[in-house]
Coordinates of C-alpha atoms in Angstrom, one line a residue:
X1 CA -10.3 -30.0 46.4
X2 CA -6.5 -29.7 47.4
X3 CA -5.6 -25.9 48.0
X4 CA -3.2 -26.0 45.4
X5 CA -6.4 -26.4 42.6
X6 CA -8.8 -23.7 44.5
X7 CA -5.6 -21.4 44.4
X8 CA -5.8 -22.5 40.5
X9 CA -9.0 -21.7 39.7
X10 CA -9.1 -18.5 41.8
X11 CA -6.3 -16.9 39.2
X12 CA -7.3 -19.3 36.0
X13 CA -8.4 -16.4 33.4
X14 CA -12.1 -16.1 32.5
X15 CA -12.3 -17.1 28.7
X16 CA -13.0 -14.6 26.2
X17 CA -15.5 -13.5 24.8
X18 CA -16.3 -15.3 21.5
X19 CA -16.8 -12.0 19.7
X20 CA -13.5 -10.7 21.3
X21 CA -11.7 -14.1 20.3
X22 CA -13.2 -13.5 16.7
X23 CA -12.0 -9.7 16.2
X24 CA -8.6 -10.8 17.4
X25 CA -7.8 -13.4 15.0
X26 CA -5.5 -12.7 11.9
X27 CA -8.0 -13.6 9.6
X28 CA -10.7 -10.6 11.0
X29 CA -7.5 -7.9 10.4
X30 CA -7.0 -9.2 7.0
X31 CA -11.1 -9.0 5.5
X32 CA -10.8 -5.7 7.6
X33 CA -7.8 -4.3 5.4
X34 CA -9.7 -6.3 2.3
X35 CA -12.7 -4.0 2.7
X36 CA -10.7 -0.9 3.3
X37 CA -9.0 -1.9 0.1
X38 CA -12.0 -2.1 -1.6
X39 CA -13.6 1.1 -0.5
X40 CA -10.3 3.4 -1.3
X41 CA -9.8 1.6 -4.5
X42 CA -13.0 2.9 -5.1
X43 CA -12.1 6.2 -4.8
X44 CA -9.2 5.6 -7.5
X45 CA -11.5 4.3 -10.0
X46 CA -15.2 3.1 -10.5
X47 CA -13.9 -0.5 -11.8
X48 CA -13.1 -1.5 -8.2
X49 CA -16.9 -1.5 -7.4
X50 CA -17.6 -3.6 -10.8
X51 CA -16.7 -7.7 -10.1
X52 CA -15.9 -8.4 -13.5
X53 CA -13.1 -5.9 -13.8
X54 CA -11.9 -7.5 -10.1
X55 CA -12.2 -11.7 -11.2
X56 CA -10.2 -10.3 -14.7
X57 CA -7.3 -8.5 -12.4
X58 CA -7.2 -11.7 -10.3
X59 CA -6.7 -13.8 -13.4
X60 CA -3.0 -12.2 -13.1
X61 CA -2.3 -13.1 -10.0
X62 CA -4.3 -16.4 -9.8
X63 CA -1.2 -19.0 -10.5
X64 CA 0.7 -17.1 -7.2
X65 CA -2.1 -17.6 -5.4
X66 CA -3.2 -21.5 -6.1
X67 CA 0.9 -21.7 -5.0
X68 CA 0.1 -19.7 -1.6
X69 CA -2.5 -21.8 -0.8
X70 CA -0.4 -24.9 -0.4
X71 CA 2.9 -22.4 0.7
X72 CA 0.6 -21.7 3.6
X73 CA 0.2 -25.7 4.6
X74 CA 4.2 -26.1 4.2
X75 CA 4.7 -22.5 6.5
X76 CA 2.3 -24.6 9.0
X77 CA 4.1 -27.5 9.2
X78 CA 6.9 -25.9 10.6
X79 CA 9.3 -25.3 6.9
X80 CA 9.1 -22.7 4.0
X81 CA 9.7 -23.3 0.2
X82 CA 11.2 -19.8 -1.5
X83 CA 11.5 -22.2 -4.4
X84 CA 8.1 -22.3 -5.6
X85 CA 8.3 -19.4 -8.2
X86 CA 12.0 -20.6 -10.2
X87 CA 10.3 -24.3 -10.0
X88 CA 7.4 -22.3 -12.3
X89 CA 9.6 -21.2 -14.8
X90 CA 12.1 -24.3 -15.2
X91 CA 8.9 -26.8 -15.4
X92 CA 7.1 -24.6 -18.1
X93 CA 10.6 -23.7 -19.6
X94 CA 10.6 -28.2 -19.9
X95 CA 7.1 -28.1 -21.3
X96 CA 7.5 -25.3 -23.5
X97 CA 10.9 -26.7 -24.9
X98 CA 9.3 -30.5 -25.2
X99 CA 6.3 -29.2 -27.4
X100 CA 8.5 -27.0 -29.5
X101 CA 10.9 -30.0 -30.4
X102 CA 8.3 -31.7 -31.4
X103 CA 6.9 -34.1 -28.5
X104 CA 3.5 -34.4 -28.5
X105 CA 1.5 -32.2 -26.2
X106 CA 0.4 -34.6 -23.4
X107 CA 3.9 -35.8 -23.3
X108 CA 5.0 -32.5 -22.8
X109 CA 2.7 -31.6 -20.3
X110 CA 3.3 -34.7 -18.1
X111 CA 7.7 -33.6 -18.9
X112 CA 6.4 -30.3 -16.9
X113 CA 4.5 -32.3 -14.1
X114 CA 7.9 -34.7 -13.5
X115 CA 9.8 -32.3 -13.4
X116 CA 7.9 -30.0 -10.5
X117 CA 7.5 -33.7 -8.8
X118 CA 11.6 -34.1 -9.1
X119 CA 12.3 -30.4 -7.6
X120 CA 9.9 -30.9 -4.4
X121 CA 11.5 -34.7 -4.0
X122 CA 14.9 -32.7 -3.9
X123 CA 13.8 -29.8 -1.2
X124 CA 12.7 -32.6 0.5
X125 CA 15.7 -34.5 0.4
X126 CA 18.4 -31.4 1.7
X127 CA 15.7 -30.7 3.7
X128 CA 14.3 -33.8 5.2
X129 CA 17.0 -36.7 5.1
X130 CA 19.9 -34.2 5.7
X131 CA 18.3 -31.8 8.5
X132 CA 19.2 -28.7 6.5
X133 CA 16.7 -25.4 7.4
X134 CA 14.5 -24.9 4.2
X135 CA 14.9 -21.5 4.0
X136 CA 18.4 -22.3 3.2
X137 CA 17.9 -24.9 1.0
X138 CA 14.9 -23.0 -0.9
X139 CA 17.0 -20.4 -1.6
X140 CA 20.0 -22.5 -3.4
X141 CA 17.4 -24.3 -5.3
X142 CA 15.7 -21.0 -6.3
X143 CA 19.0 -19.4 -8.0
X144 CA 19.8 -23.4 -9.2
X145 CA 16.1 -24.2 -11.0
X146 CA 16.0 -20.1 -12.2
X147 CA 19.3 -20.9 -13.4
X148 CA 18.6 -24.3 -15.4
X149 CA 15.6 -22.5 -16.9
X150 CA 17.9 -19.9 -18.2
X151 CA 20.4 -22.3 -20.0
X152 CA 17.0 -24.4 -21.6
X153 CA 15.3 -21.3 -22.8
X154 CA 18.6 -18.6 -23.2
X155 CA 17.1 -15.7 -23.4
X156 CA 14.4 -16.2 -26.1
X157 CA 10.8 -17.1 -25.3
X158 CA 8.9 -20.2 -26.2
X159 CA 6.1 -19.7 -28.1
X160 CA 3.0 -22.2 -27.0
X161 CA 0.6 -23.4 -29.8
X162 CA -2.5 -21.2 -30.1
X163 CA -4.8 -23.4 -28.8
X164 CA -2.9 -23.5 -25.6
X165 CA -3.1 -20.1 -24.9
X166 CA -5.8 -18.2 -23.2
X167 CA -6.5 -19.7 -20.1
X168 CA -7.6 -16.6 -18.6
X169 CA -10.5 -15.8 -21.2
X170 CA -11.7 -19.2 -20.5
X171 CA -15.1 -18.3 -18.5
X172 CA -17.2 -21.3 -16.3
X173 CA -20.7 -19.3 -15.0
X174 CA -19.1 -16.3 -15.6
X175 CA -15.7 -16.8 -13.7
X176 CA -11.9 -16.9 -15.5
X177 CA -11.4 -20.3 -15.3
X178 CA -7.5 -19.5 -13.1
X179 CA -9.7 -18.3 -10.4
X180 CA -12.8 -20.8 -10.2
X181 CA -9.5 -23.6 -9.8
X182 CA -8.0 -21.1 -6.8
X183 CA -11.5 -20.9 -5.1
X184 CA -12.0 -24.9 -5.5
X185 CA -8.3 -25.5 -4.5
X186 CA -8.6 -23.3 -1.2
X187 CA -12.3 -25.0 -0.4
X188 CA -11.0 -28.9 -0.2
X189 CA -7.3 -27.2 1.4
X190 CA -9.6 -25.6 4.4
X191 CA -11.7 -28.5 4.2
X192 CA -7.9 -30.9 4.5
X193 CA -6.4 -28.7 7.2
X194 CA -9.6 -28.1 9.6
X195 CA -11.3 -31.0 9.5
X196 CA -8.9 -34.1 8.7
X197 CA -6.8 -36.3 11.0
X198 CA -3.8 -35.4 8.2
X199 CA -4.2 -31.3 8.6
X200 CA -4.3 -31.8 12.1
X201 CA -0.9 -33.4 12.2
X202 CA 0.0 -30.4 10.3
X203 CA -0.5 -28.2 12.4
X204 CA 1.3 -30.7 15.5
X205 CA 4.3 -31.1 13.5
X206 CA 4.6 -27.5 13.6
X207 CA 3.8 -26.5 16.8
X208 CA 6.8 -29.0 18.4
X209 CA 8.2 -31.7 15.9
X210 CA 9.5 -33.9 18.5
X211 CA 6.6 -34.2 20.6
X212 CA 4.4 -35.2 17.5
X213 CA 7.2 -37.9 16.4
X214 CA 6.7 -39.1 20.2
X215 CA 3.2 -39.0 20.0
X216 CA 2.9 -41.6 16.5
X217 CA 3.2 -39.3 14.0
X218 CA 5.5 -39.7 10.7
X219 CA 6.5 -36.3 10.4
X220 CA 9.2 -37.1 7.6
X221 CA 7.0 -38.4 5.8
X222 CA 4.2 -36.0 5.9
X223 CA 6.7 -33.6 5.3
X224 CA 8.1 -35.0 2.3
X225 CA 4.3 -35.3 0.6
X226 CA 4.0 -31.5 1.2
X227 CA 7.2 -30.4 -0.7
X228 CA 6.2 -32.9 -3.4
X229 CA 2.7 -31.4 -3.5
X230 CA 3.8 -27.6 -3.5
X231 CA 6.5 -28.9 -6.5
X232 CA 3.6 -30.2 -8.4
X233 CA 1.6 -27.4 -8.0
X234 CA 3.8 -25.0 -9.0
X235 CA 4.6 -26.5 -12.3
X236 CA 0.5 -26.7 -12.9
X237 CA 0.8 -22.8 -12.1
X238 CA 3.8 -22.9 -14.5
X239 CA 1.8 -23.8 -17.4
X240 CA -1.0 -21.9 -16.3
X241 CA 1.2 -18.8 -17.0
X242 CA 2.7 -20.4 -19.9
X243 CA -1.2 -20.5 -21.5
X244 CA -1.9 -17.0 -19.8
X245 CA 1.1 -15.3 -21.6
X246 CA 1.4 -17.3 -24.7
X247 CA 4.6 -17.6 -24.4
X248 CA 8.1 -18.7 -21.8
X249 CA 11.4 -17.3 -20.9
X250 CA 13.5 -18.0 -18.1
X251 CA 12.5 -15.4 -16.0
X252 CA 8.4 -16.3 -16.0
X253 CA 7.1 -15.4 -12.2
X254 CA 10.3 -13.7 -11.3
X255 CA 9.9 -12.4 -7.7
X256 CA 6.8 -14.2 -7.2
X257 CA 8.2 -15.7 -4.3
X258 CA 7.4 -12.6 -2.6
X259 CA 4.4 -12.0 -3.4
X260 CA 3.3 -15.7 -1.9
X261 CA 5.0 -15.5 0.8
X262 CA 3.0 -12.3 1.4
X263 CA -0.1 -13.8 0.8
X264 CA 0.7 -16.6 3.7
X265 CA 2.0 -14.2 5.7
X266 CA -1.1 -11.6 5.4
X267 CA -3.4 -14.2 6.1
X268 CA -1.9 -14.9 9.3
X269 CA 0.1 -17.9 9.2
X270 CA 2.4 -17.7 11.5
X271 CA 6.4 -18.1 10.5
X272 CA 7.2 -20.5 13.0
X273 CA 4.5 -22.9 12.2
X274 CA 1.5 -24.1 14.0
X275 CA -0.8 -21.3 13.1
X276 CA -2.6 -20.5 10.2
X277 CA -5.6 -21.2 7.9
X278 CA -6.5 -21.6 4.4
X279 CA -8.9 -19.0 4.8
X280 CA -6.3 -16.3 5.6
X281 CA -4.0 -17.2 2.5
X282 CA -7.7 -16.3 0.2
X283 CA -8.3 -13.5 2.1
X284 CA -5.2 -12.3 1.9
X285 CA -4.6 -13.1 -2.1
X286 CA -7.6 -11.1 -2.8
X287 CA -6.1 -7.9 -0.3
X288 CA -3.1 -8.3 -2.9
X289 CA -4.8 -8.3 -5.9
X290 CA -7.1 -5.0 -4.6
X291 CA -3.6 -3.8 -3.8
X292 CA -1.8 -4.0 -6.6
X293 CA -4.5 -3.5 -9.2
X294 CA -4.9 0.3 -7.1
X295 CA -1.3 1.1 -7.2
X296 CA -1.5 0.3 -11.0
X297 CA -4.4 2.1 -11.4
X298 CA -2.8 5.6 -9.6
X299 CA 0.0 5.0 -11.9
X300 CA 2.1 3.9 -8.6
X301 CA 6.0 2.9 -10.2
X302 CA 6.9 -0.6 -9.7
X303 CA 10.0 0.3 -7.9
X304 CA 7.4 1.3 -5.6
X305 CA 4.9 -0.8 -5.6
X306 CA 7.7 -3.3 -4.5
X307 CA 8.3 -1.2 -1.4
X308 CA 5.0 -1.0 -0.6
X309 CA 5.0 -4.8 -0.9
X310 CA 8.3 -5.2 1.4
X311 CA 6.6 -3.0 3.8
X312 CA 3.2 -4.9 4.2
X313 CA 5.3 -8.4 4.5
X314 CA 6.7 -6.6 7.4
X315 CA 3.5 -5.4 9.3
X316 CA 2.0 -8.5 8.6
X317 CA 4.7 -10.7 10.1
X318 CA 4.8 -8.3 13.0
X319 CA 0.9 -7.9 13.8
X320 CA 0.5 -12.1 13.4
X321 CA 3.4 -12.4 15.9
X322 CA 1.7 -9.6 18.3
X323 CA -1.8 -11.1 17.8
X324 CA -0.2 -14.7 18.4
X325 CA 1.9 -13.2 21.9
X326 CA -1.8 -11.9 23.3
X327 CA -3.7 -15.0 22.7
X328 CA -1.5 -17.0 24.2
X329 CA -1.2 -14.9 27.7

């Protein structure tokens, strides 16, 4: 052994312990706040302790969350999409404007589908073919596909026929149907992520672009499939709302933007890409949910409320990035 190596070893850190390396991970500080949620939310009120009244107050926030889920693979891969919430309303704003005219309702549906498909393929385009940064782009096609949803609807709703609304009374084993889909969506997206040769390159791409392109992989593309997914997906949450409310105007999940990048953010993905799991985005839409129901519940304003919001997006991106600087050492 040269002395270079036995100097090496000599100062080469002894690993963690695997208890230490669990308690420091993003995920353990979200199920942490999550319980401490729970148990003052249970001061508020009794119905924090009762799982119906929980699953029910999820059912509102359920469409955000199925969009975090995939937000959080896109944050990964190095980009961001702030687009995700105006691409809800324009795509049911198309549905619910095809079925009133008279189209028939499948027809409709798939208009809704196309048109989330065409607003990921053009995210994808500024962002992709022309090098623009997404958070740039994202934020022009937010005010643009908000804006397009405006002059379809005007400011009048859509009404949806009655047999398309309700999606949130719809119970499987005793679980609202909006969040048995998030639960499945978030199982085969951890499933994607941590165990597939295609979440993998995720998570490459966004720890250093250039040395993934070196190493075989087609970052463009892969990158490209995830702004189309996270376009469909949204218009599916679109519809989702559109069934949940009964109705569409142009400003259906205004600021919802914020609220999933939140739930990305409080799960511990991390903003530059590279870090971040599946597992964090549920943990941290059900911490948003406990959140949010409590502040409504203590009569918080939602003036307020949004400050509190704005202030955990903050202590979240700053505790990931603190966690993230120790591991690393």
């Amino acid at each position: 052994m040269s002395s270079e190596t036995a100097a090496g070893a000599r100062d080469a850190a002894p690993p963690r312990p695997r208890w230490q390396v669990l308690l420091i991970r993003p995920e353990s500080m979200t199920f942490v706040l999550l319980v401490l949620g729970i148990f003052a939310g249970s001061l508020l009120s009794p119905f924090f302790l009762d799982i119906s009244y929980i699953l029910r107050s999820f059912t509102l926030y359920a469409e955000f969350a199925i969009v975090a889920l995939v937000l959080t693979m896109v944050i990964i891969a190095g980009e961001i999409d702030l687009s995700p919430a105006a691409n809800m309303a324009l795509a049911a704003c198309l549905f619910a404007w095809a079925q009133a005219s008279g189209v028939p309702m499948p027809l409709a549906i798939g208009i809704g589908l196309a048109a989330g498909l065409v607003m990921g393929a053009i995210n994808g385009f500024f962002v992709i073919a022309l090098q623009l940064p997404s958070i740039i782009v994202t934020i022009g096609t937010l005010t643009l596909y908000r804006g397009l949803a405006q002059v379809i609807a005007g400011d009048k709703s859509i009404r949806v026929p009655e047999w398309f609304i309700g999606i949130d009374k719809q119970m499987v084993l005793g679980v609202p149907l909006p969040v048995l889909l998030f639960v499945l969506l978030a199982i085969a997206l951890g499933i994607v992520l941590s165990s597939t040769v295609f979440g993998r390159q995720i998570y490459q791409i966004g720890t250093n672009e250039v040395a993934a392109r070196h190493a075989g992989i087609r970052s463009a593309r892969i990158k490209l499939l995830l702004f189309l997914f996270i376009g469909v997906v949204a218009a599916i949450a679109g519809m989702m709302t559109a069934s949940r409310l009964g109705s569409v105007r142009y400003d259906l999940g205004l600021g919802g933007e914020l609220q999933m990048v939140l739930m990305a953010m409080l799960g511990g993905t991390y903003i530059f890409g590279g870090r971040g799991t599946i597992l964090g985005t549920f943990l941290a839409a059900w911490l948003l949910v406990i959140v949010s129901t409590g502040m409504i519940v203590a009569n918080v304003l939602p003036a307020v409320q949004l400050v509190v919001l704005g202030g955990l997006l903050i202590v979240s991106i700053v505790a990931t990035n603190f966690i993230y600087s120790r591991t690393q050492r």
